[in-house]
mmCIF file with all atom_site columns, C-alpha atoms in Angstrom:
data_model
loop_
_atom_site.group_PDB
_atom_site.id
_atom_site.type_symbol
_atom_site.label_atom_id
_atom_site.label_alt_id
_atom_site.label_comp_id
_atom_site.label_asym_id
_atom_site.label_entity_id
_atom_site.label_seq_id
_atom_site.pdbx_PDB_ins_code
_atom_site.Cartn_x
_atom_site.Cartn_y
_atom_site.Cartn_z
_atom_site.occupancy
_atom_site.B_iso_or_equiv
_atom_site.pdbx_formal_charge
_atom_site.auth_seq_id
_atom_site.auth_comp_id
_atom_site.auth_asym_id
_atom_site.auth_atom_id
_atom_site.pdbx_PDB_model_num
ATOM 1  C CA . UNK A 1 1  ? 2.823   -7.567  -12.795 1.00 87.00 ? 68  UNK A CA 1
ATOM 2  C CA . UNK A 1 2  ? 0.340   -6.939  -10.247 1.00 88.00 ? 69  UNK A CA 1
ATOM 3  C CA . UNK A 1 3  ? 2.060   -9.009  -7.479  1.00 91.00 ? 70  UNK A CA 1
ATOM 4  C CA . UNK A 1 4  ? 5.786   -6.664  -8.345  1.00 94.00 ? 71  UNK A CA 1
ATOM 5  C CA . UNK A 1 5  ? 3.455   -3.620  -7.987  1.00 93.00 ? 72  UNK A CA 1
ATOM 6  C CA . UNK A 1 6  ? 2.280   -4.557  -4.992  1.00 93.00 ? 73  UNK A CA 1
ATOM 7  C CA . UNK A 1 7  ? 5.658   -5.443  -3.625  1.00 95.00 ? 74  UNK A CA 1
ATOM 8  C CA . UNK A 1 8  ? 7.312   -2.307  -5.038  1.00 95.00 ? 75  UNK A CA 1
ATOM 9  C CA . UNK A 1 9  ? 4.729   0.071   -2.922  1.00 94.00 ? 76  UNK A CA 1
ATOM 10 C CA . UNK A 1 10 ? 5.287   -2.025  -0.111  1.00 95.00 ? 77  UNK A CA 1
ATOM 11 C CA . UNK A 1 11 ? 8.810   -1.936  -0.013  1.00 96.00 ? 78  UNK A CA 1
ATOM 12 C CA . UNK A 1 12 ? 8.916   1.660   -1.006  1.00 96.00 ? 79  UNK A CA 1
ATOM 13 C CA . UNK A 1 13 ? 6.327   2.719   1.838   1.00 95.00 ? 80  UNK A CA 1
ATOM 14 C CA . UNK A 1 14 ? 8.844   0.431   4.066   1.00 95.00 ? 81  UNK A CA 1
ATOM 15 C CA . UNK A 1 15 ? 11.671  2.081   3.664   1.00 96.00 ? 82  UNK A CA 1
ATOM 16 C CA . UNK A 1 16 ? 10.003  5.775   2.929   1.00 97.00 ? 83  UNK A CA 1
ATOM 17 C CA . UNK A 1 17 ? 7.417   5.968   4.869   1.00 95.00 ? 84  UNK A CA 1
ATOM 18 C CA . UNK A 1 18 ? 8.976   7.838   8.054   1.00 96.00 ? 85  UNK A CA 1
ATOM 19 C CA . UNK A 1 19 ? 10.177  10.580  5.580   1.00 97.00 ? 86  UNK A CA 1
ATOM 20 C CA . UNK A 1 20 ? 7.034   10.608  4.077   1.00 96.00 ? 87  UNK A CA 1
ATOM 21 C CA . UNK A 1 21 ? 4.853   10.978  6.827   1.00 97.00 ? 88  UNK A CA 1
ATOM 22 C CA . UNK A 1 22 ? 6.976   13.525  8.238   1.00 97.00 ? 89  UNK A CA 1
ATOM 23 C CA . UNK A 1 23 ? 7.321   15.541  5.066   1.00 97.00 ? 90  UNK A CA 1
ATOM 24 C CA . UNK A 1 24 ? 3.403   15.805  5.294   1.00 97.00 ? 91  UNK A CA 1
ATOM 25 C CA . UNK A 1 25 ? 4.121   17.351  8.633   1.00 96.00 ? 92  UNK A CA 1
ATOM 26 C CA . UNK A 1 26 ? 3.723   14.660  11.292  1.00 95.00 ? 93  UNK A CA 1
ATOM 27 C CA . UNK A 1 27 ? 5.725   15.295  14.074  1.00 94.00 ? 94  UNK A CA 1
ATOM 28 C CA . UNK A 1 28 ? 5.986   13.095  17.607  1.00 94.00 ? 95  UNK A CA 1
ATOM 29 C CA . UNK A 1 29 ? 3.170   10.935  18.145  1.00 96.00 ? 96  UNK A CA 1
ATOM 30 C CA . UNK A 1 30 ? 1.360   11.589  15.088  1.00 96.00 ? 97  UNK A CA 1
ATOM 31 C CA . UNK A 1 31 ? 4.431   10.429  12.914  1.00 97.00 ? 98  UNK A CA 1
ATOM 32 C CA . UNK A 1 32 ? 5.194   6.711   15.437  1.00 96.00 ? 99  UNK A CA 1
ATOM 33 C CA . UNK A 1 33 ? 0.905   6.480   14.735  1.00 97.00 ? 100 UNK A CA 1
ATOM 34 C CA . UNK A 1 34 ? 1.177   6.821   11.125  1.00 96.00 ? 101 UNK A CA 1
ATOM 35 C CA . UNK A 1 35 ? 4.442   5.174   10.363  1.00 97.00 ? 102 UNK A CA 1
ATOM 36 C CA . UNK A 1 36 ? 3.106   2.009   12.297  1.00 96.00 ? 103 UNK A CA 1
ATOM 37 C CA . UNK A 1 37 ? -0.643  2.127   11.015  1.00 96.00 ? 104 UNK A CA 1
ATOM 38 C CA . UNK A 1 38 ? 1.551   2.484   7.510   1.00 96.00 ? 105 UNK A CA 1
ATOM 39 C CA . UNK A 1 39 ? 3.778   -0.588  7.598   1.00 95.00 ? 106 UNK A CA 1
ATOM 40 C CA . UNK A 1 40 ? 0.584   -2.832  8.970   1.00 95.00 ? 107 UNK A CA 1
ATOM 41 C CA . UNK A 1 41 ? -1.621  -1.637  6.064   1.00 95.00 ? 108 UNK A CA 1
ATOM 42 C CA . UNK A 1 42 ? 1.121   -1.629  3.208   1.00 95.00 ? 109 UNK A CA 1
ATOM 43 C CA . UNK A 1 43 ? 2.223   -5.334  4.681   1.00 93.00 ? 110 UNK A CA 1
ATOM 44 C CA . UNK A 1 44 ? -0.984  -6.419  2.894   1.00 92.00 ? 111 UNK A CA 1
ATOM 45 C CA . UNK A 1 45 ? -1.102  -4.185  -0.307  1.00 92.00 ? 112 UNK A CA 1
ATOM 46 C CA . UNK A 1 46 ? 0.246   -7.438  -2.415  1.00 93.00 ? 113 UNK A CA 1
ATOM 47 C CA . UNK A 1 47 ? -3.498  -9.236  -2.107  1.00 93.00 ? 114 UNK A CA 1
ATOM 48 C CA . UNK A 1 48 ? -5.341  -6.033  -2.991  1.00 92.00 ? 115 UNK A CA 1
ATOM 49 C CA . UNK A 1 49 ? -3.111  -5.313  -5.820  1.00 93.00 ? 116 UNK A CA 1
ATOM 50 C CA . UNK A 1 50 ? -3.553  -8.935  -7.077  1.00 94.00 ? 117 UNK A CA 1
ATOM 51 C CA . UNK A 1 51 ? -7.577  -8.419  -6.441  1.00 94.00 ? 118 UNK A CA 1
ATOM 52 C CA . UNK A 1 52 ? -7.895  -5.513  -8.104  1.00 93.00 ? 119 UNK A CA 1
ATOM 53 C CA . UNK A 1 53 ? -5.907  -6.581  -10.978 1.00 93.00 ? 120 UNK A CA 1
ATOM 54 C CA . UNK A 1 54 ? -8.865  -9.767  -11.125 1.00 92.00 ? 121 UNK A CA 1
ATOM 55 C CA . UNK A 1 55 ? -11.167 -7.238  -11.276 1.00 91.00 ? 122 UNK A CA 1
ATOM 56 C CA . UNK A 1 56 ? -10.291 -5.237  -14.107 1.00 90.00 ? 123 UNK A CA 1
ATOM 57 C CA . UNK A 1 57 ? -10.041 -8.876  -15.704 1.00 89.00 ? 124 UNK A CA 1
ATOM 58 C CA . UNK A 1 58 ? -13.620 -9.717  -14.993 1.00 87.00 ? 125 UNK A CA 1
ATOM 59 C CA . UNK A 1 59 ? -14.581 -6.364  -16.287 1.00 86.00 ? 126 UNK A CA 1
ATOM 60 C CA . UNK A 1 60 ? -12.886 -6.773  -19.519 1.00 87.00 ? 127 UNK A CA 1
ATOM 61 C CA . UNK A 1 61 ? -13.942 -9.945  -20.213 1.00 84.00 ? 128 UNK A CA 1
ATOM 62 C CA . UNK A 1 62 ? -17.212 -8.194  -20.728 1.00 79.00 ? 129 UNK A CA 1
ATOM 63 C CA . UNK A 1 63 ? -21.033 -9.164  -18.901 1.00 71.00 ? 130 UNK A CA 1
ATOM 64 C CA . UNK A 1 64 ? -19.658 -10.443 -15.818 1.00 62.00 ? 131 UNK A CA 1
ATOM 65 C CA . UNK A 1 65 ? -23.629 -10.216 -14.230 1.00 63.00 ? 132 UNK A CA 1
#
């Protein structure tokens, strides 16, 4: 589940992420800058989806110290 997550706000960021940022009011520079800062940092979002998901197991499986 973790992994789809991860692939779903990747793909959506992707393909959205030009309207997005310029929705928030980028314009020019400041929209190329975050659009391309945005598809670099959302290309990796499937290992810290699957990390985080490990996480919350650890923590559930109670002590983890």
């Amino acid at each position: 589940m973790s992994s789809i997550s991860g692939l779903a706000s990747t793909a959506a960021m992707l393909l959205f992420g030009r309207a997005f940022y310029a929705a928030l009011g980028a314009t020019d520079p400041a929209l190329e800058a975050a659009v391309l800062y945005s598809d670099v940092l959302f290309l990796g979002a499937v290992p810290f989806w699957l990390f985080n998901a490990a996480a919350s197991l650890l923590r559930g499986s109670g002590n983890a110290a």
